[in-house]
XYZ file of C-alpha atoms in Angstrom:
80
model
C -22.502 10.390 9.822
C -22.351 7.015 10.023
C -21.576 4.177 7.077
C -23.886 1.854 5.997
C -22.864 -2.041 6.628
C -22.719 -2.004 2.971
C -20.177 0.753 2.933
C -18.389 -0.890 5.771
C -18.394 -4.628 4.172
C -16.444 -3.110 1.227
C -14.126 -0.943 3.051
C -13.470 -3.740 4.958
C -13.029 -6.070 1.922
C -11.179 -3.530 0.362
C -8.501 -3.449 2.960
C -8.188 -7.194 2.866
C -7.222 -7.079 -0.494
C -4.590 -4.152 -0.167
C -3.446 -6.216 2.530
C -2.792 -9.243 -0.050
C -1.427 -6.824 -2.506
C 1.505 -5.522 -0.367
C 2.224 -9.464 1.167
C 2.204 -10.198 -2.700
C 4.931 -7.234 -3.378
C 8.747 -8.105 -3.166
C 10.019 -8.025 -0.073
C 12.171 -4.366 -1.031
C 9.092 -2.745 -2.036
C 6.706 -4.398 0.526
C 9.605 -2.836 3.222
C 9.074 0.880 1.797
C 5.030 0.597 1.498
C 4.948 -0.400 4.960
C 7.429 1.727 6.383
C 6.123 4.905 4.298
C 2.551 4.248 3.740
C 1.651 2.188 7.117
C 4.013 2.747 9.843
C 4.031 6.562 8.307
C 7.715 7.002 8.571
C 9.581 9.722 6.607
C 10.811 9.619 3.709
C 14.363 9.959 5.095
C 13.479 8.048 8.360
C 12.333 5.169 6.197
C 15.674 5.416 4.238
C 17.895 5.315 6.809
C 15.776 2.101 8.689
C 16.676 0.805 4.790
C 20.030 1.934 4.222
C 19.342 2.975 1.334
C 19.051 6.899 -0.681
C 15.945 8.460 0.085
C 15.695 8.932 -3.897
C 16.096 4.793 -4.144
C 13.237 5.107 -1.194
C 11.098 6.877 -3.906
C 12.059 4.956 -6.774
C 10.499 1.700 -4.741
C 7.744 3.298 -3.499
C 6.556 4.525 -6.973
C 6.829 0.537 -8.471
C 5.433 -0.683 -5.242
C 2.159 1.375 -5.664
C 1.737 0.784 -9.471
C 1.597 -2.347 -8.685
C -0.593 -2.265 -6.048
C -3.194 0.058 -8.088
C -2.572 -2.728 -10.795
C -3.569 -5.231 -8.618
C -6.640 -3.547 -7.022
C -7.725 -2.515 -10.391
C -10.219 -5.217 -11.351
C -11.885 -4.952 -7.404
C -12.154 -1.579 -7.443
C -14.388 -1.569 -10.495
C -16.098 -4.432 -9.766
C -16.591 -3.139 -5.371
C -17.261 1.002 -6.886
C-alpha cells in the first residue's frame, strides 16, 4: 500500500501545522507534549526530567492537547 501524493501533501501539511501548534503552546505544556508525545518518555520519566508530580505531568498534558485539537480544528475540516 502506498499513499497517494495527495495523501502525502496533507499528512505532510498536517504535521507542519501540529508542529506550529506545540511551538505556539507555553513553554510548560510544550515541555510535556514533547517529552510525552514526541520523545515518548514515560509518564514518570517525563516527570522526573520536569520535577514535577506525574499527576501535574497529566494535568499539562491534558490542556496542552485541548489546545492543540483547538488549534488544528479549523485544518482538519477544511484538509478531511
Amino acid at each position: 500500500w502506498e499513499p497517494t501524493p495527495e495523501r502525502q501533501a496533507v499528512t505532510s501539511e498536517l504535521g507542519d501545522k501540529l508542529t506550529e501548534g506545540i511551538d505556539m503552546l507555553p513553554p510548560d505544556l510544550r515541555a510535556a507534549v514533547v517529552l510525552r508525545d514526541v520523545e515518548g518518555q514515560s509518564n514518570a520519566e517525563a516527570a522526573e526530567i520536569l520535577e514535577i508530580t506525574v499527576s501535574s505531568l497529566k494535568s499539562r498534558l491534558h490542556r496542552a492537547r485541548v489546545l492543540l485539537r483547538k488549534y488544528l480544528a479549523d485544518y482538519v475540516a477544511v484538509a478531511g
